[in-house]
Tab-separated table of C-alpha atoms in Angstrom:
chain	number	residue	atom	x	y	z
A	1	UNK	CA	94.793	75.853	98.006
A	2	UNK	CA	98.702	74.796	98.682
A	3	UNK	CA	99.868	74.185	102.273
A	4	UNK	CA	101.996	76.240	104.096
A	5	UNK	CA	104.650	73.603	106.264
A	6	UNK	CA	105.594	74.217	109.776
A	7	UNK	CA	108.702	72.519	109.411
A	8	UNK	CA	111.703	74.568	108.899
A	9	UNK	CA	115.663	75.076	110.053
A	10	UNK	CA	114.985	74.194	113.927
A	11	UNK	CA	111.755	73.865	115.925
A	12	UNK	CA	112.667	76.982	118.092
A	13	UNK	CA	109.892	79.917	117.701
A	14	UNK	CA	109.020	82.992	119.370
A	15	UNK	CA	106.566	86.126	119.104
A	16	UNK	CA	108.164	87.788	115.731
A	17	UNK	CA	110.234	85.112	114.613
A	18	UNK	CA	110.134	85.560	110.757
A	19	UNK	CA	108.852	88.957	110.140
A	20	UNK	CA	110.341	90.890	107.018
A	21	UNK	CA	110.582	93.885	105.928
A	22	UNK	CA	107.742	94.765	103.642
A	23	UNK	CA	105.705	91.719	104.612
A	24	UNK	CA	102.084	92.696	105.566
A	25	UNK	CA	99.758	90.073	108.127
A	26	UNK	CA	95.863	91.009	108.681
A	27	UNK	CA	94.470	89.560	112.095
A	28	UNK	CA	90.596	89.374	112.771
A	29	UNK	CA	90.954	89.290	116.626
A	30	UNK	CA	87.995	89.370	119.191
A	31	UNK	CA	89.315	90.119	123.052
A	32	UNK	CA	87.316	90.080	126.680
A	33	UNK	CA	88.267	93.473	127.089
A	34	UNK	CA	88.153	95.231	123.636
A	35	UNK	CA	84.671	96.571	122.709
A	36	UNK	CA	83.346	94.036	124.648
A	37	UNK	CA	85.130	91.598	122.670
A	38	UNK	CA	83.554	92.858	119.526
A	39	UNK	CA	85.683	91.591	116.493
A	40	UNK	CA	88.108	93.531	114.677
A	41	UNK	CA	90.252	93.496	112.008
A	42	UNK	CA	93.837	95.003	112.234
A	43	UNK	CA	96.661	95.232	109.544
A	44	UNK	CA	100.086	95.368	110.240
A	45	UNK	CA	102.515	96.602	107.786
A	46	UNK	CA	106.614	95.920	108.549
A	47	UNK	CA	107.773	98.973	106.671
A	48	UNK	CA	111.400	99.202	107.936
A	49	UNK	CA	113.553	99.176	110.778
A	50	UNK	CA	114.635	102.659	112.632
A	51	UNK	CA	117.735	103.015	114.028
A	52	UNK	CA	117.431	101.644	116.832
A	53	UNK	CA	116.316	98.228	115.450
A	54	UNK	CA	112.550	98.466	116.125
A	55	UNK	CA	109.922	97.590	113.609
A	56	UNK	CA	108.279	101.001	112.298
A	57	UNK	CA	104.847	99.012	111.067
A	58	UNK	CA	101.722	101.519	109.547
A	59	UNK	CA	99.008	100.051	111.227
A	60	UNK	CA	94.995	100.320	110.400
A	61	UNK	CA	92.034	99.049	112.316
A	62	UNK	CA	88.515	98.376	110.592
A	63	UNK	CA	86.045	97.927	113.130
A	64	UNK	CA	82.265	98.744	112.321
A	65	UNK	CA	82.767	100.491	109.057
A	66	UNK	CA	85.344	102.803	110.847
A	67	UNK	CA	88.956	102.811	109.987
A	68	UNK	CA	91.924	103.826	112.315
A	69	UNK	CA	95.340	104.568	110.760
A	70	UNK	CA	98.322	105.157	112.989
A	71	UNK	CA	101.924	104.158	113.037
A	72	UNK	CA	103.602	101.479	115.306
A	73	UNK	CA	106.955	101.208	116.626
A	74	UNK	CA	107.330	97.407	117.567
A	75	UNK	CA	110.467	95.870	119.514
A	76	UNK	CA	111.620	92.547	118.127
A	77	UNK	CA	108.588	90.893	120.820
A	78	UNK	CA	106.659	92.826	118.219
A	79	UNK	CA	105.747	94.757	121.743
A	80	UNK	CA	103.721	98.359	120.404
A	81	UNK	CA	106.517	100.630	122.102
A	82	UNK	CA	105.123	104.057	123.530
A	83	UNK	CA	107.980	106.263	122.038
A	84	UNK	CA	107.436	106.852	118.681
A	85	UNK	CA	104.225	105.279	117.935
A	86	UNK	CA	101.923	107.742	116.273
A	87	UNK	CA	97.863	106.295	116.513
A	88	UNK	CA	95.090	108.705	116.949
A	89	UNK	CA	93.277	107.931	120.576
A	90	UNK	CA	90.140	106.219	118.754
A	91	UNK	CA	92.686	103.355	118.031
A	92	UNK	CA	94.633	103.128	121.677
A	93	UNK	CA	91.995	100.779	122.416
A	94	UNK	CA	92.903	98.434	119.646
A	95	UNK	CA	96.233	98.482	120.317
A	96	UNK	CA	95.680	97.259	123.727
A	97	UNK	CA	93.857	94.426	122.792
A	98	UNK	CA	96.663	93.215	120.203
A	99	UNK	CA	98.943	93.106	123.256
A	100	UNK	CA	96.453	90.806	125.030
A	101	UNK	CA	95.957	88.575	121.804
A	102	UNK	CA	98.447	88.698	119.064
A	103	UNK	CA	101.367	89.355	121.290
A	104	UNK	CA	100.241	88.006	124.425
A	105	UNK	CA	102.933	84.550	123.951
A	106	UNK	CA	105.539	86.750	124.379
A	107	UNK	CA	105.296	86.071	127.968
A	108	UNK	CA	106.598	82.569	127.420
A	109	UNK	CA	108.889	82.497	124.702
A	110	UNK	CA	110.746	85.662	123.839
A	111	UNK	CA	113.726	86.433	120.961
A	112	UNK	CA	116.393	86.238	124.252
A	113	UNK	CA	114.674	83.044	124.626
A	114	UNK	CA	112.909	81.020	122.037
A	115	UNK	CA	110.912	77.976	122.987
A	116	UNK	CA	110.514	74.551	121.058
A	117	UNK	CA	107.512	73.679	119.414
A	118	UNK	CA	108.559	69.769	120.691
A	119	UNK	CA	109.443	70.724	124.005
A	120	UNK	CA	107.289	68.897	126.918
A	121	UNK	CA	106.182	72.076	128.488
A	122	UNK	CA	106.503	75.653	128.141
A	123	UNK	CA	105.787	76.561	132.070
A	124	UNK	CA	103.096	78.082	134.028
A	125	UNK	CA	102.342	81.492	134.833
A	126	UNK	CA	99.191	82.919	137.221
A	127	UNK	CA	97.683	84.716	134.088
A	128	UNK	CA	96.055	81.145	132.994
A	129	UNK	CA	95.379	80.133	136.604
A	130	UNK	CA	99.133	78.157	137.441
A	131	UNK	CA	97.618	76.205	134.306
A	132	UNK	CA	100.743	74.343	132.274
A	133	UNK	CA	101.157	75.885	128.825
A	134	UNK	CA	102.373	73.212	126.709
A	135	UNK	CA	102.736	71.948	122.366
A	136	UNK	CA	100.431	69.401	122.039
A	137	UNK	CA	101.374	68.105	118.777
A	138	UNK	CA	100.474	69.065	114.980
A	139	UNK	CA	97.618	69.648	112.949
A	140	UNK	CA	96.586	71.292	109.692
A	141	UNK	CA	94.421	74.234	110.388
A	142	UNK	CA	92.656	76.311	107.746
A	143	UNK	CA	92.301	80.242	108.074
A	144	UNK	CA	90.913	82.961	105.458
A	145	UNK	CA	94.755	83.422	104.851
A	146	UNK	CA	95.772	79.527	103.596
A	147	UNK	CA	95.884	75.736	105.038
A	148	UNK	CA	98.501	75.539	107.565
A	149	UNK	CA	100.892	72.910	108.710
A	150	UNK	CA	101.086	73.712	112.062
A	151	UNK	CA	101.938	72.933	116.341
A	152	UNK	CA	99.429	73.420	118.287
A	153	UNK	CA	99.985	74.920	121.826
A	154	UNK	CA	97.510	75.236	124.695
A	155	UNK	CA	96.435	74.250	128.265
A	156	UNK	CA	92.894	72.586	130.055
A	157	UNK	CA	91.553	74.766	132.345
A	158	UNK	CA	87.395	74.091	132.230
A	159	UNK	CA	87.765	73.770	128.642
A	160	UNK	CA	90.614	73.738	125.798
A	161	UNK	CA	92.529	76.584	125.075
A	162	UNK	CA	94.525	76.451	121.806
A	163	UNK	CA	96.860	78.609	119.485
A	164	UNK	CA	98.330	77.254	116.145
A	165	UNK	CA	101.591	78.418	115.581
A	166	UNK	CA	103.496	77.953	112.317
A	167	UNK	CA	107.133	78.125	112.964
A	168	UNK	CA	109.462	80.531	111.103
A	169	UNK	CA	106.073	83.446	111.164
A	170	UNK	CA	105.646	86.039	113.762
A	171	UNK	CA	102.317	85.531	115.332
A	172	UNK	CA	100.229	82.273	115.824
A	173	UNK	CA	98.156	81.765	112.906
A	174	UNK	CA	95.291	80.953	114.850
A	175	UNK	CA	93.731	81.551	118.616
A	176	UNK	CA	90.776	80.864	120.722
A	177	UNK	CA	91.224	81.173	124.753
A	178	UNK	CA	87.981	81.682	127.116
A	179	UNK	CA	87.728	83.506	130.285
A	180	UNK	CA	88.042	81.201	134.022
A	181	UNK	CA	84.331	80.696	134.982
A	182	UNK	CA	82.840	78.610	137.811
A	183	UNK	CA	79.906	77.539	135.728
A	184	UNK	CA	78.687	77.504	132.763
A	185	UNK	CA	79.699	78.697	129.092
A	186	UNK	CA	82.985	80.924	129.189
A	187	UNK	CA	83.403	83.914	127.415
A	188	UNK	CA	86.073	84.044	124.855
A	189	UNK	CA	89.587	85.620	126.373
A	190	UNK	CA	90.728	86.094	123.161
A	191	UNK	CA	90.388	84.528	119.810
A	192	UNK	CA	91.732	85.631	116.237
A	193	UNK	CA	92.648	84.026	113.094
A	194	UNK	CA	94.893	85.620	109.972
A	195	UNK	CA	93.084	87.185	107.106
A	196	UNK	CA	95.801	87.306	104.733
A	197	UNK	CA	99.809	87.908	104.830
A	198	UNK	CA	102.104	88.794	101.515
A	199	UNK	CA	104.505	91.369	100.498
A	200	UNK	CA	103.840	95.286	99.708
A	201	UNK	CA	102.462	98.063	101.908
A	202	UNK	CA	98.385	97.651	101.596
A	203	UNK	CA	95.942	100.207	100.961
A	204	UNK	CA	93.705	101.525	103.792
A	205	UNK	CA	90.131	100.888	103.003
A	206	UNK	CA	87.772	103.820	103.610
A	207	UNK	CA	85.447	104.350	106.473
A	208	UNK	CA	81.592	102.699	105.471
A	209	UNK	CA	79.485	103.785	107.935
A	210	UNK	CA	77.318	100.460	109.002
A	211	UNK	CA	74.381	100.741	110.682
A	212	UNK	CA	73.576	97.889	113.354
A	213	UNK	CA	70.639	95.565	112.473
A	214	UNK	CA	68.498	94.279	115.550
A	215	UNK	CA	68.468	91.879	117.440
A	216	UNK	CA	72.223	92.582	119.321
A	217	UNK	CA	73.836	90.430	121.841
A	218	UNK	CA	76.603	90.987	124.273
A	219	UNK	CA	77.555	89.237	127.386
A	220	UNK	CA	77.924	91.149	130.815
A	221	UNK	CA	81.435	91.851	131.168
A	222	UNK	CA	82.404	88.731	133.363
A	223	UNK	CA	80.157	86.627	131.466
A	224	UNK	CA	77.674	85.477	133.816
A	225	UNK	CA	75.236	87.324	131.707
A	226	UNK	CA	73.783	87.647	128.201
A	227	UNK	CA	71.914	90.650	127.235
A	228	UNK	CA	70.141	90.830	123.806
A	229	UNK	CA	68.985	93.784	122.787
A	230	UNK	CA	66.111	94.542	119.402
A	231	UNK	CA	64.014	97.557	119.033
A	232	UNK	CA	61.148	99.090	116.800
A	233	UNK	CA	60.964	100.619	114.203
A	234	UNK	CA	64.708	99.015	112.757
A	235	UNK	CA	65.385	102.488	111.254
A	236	UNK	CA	66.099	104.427	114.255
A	237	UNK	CA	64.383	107.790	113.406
A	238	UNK	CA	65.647	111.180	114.650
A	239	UNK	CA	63.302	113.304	117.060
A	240	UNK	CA	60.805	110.000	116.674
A	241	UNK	CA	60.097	107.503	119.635
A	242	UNK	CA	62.057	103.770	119.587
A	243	UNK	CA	60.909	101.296	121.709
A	244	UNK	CA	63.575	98.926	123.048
A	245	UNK	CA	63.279	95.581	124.503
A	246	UNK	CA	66.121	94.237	126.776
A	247	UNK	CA	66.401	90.231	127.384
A	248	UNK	CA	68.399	88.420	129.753
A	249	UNK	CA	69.883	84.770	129.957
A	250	UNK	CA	72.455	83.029	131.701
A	251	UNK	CA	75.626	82.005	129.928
A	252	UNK	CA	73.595	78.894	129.941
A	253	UNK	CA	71.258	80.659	127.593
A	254	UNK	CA	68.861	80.085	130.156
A	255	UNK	CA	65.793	83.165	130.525
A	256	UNK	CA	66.193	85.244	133.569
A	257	UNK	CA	63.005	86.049	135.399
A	258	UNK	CA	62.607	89.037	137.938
A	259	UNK	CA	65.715	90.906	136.527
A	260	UNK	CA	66.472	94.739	138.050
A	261	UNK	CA	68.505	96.326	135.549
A	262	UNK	CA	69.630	100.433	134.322
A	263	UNK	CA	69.087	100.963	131.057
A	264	UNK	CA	70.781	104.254	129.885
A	265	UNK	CA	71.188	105.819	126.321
A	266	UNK	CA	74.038	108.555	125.439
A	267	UNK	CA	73.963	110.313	122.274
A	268	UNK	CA	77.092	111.154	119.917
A	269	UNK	CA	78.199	114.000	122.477
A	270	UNK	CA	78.196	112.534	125.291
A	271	UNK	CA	74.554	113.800	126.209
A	272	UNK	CA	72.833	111.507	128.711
A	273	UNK	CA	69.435	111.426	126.408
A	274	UNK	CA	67.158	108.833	128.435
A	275	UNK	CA	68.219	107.363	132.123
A	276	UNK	CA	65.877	104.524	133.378
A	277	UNK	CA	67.138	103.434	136.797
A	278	UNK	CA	66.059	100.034	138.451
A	279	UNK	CA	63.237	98.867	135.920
A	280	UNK	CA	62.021	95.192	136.402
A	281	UNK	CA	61.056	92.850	134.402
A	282	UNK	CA	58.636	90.901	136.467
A	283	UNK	CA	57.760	87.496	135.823
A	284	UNK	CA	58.922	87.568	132.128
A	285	UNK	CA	62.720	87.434	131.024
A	286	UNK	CA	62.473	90.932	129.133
A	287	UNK	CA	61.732	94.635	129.305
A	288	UNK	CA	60.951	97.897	127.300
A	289	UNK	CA	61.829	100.931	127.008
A	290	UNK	CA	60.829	103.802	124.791
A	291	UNK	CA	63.218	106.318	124.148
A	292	UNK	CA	62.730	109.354	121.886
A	293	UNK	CA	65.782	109.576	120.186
A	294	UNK	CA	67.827	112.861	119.318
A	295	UNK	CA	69.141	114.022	115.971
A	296	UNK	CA	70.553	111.446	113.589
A	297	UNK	CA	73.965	109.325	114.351
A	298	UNK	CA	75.741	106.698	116.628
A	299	UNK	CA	74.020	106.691	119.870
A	300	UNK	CA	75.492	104.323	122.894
A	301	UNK	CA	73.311	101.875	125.522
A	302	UNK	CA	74.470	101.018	128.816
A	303	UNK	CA	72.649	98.189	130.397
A	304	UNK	CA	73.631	97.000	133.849
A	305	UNK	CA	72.023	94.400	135.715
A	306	UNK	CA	71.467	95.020	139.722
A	307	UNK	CA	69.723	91.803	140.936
A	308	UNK	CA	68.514	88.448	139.764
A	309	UNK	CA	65.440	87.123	141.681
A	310	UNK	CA	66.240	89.584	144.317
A	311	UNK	CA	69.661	88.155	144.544
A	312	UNK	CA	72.037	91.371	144.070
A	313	UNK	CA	74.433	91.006	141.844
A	314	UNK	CA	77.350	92.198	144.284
A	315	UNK	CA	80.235	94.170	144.052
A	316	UNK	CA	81.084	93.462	140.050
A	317	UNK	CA	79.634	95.862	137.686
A	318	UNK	CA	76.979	93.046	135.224
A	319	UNK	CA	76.910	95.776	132.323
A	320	UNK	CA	76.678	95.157	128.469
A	321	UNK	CA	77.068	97.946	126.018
A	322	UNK	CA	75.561	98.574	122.752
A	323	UNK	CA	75.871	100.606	119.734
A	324	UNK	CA	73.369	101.863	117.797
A	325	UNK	CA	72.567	104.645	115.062
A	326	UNK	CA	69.802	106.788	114.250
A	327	UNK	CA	69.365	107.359	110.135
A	328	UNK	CA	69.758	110.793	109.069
A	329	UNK	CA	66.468	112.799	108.779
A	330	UNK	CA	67.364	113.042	105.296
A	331	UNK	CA	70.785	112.503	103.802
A	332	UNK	CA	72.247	114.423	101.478
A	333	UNK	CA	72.815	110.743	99.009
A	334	UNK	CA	68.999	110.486	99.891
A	335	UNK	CA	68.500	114.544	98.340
A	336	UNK	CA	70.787	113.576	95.321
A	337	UNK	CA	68.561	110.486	94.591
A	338	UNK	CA	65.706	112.032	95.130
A	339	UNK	CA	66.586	115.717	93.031
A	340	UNK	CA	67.573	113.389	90.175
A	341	UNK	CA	63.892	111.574	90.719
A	342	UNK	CA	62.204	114.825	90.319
A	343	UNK	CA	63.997	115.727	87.385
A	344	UNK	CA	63.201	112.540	85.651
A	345	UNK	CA	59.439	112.360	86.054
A	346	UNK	CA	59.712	116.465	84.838
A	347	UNK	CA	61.090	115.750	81.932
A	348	UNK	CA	58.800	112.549	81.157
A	349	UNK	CA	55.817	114.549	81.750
A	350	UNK	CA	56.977	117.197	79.286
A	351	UNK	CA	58.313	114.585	76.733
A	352	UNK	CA	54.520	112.783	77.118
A	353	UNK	CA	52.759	116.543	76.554
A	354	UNK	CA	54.523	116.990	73.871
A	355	UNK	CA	53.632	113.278	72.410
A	356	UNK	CA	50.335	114.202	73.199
A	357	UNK	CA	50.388	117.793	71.089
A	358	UNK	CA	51.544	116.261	68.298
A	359	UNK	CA	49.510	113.087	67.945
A	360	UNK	CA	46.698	115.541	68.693
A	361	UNK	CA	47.301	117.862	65.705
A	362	UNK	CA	47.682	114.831	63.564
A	363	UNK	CA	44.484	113.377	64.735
A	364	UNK	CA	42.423	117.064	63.761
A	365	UNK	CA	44.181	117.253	60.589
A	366	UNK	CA	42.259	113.938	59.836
């Protein structure tokens, strides 16, 4: 595996120093706000510059087996600019969390203004609590893409927050921030790492659909929470009854007892197909639910947490969201598997009668 230096004409680097035309960088990136900061993987492709000097970049998203193609107009921050950029509204949300991840340095160090990697400190701002965002030296880092000579640049609030930045390429090679908590484990802010980089447009993969496997976990959306999810039977029938169960820990991992909690389940159209309102879990740390499910695809689940031991949960919204699907009744790969089945043990039963006819004649004629 070779080694990629950090080291080039000056130690000056900003968001989108480095990007060429026709070079290609995949990102997995996970952020507080995206999908519950679900991990995704996005592909940006510098195509060419317009006229007015802005990076057009075809863009895809995989995220669950689904893939989301649009175009991007970037500005030399690498910014996604509103006019011109062509992504279907499935992807907006994507796009938003690159700005919060990928591009979020730009706040700091700029094209009008680069930053050094060796400089003492790169200033505070309130988004990372007054913290001091600052290099803090080299290191080697290895990604999915390559090993990595690289500077590393972070700040200590609670716990270390770090990006990896090699200079003379557009976007830090590496990330992982976490969410300001008072106690316990913080969430991750944002976190991503590069999947691969080169030359030449690359081919959008097609859409697999991937059907979730039990159990799930998510964390409430300030963290305070975690909320796993499993259910019986795995293979989420259609028309048939499911029974959930619904667990709750602290970010501590710590079981909750005496939880009141909503526990809600929309269907592909929007449908509101079960609505349980204030269930309690009494002296355990879980509850059921059993939900006869609709016909067969994606189906959504809303939990939201109301009190703890009586203690109310106050003014924030303590909600996780999951995403499950229920199988077809019977596909149509299922029918094609099945027809060709049919066919098969047809034609063996006819090929073994007619074994049988002529071994019998033989047999007589002796």
């Amino acid at each position: 595996m070779s080694v990629k230096s950090a080291y080039a004409v000056d130690d000056l680097w900003y968001v989108g120093e480095g990007a060429k035309q026709d070079m290609y960088v995949k990102y997995r990136i996970q952020e507080y706000d995206t999908n519950n900061g679900a991990p995704f993987d996005m592909t940006i492709y510098f195509k060419e510059k317009n006229a007015d000097g802005n990076w057009v970049a075809p863009t895809f998203v995989e995220y669950k087996g689904e893939v989301f193609n649009g175009t991007l107009i970037l500005g030399d921050n690498l910014a996604a600019l509103g006019g011109g950029s062509q992504v279907p509204d499935d992807m907006r949300v994507f796009v938003g969390g690159y700005g919060r991840s990928l591009q979020w340095l730009e706040a700091f160090t700029s094209v009008s203004k680069p930053l050094s990697l060796k400089a003492g400190s790169w200033g505070k701002i309130a988004a990372i609590g007054g913290e001091e965002l600052k290099p803090q030296g080299s290191q080697q880092v290895t990604v999915p893409a390559g090993t990595y000579d690289t500077t590393v640049v972070g700040w200590h609030k609670g716990v270390d927050n770090k990006m990896w930045i090699l200079n003379e390429f557009p976007f830090p090679v590496k990330a992982e921030t976490f969410v300001e908590v008072a106690s316990g484990q913080p969430p991750t802010q944002f976190k991503y790492e590069l999947l691969a980089t080169g030359t030449g447009q690359p081919p959008a993969p097609q859409s697999v659909e991937e059907i979730p496997q039990p159990p799930l976990q998510q964390s409430t959306r300030r963290g305070t929470y975690d909320v796993t999810l499993s259910w019986n039977p795995v293979d989420i029938q259609p028309n048939g009854n499911t029974t959930f169960t619904v667990s709750f820990a602290d970010n501590n991992g710590q079981g909750l007892q005496r939880v009141s909690y909503d526990f809600t389940v929309t269907d592909k159209s929007g449908n509101v197909i079960y609505d349980k309102k204030n269930a309690f879990t009494g002296s355990s740390s879980s509850g059921t639910q059993t939900v006869k499910m609709g016909d067969g695809g994606p189906v959504s689940i809303s939990v939201i947490l109301n009190s703890v031991s009586g203690v109310s949960t106050g003014a924030f919204t303590e909600e996780a969201d999951f995403n499950v699907v229920v199988v077809p009744e019977f596909p149509v790969s299922a029918a094609i598997i099945a027809a060709i089945a049919v066919a098969f043990i047809v034609a063996m039963t006819r090929f073994k009668g007619n074994m049988g006819s002529m071994f019998g004649g033989r047999n007589n004629a002796l």
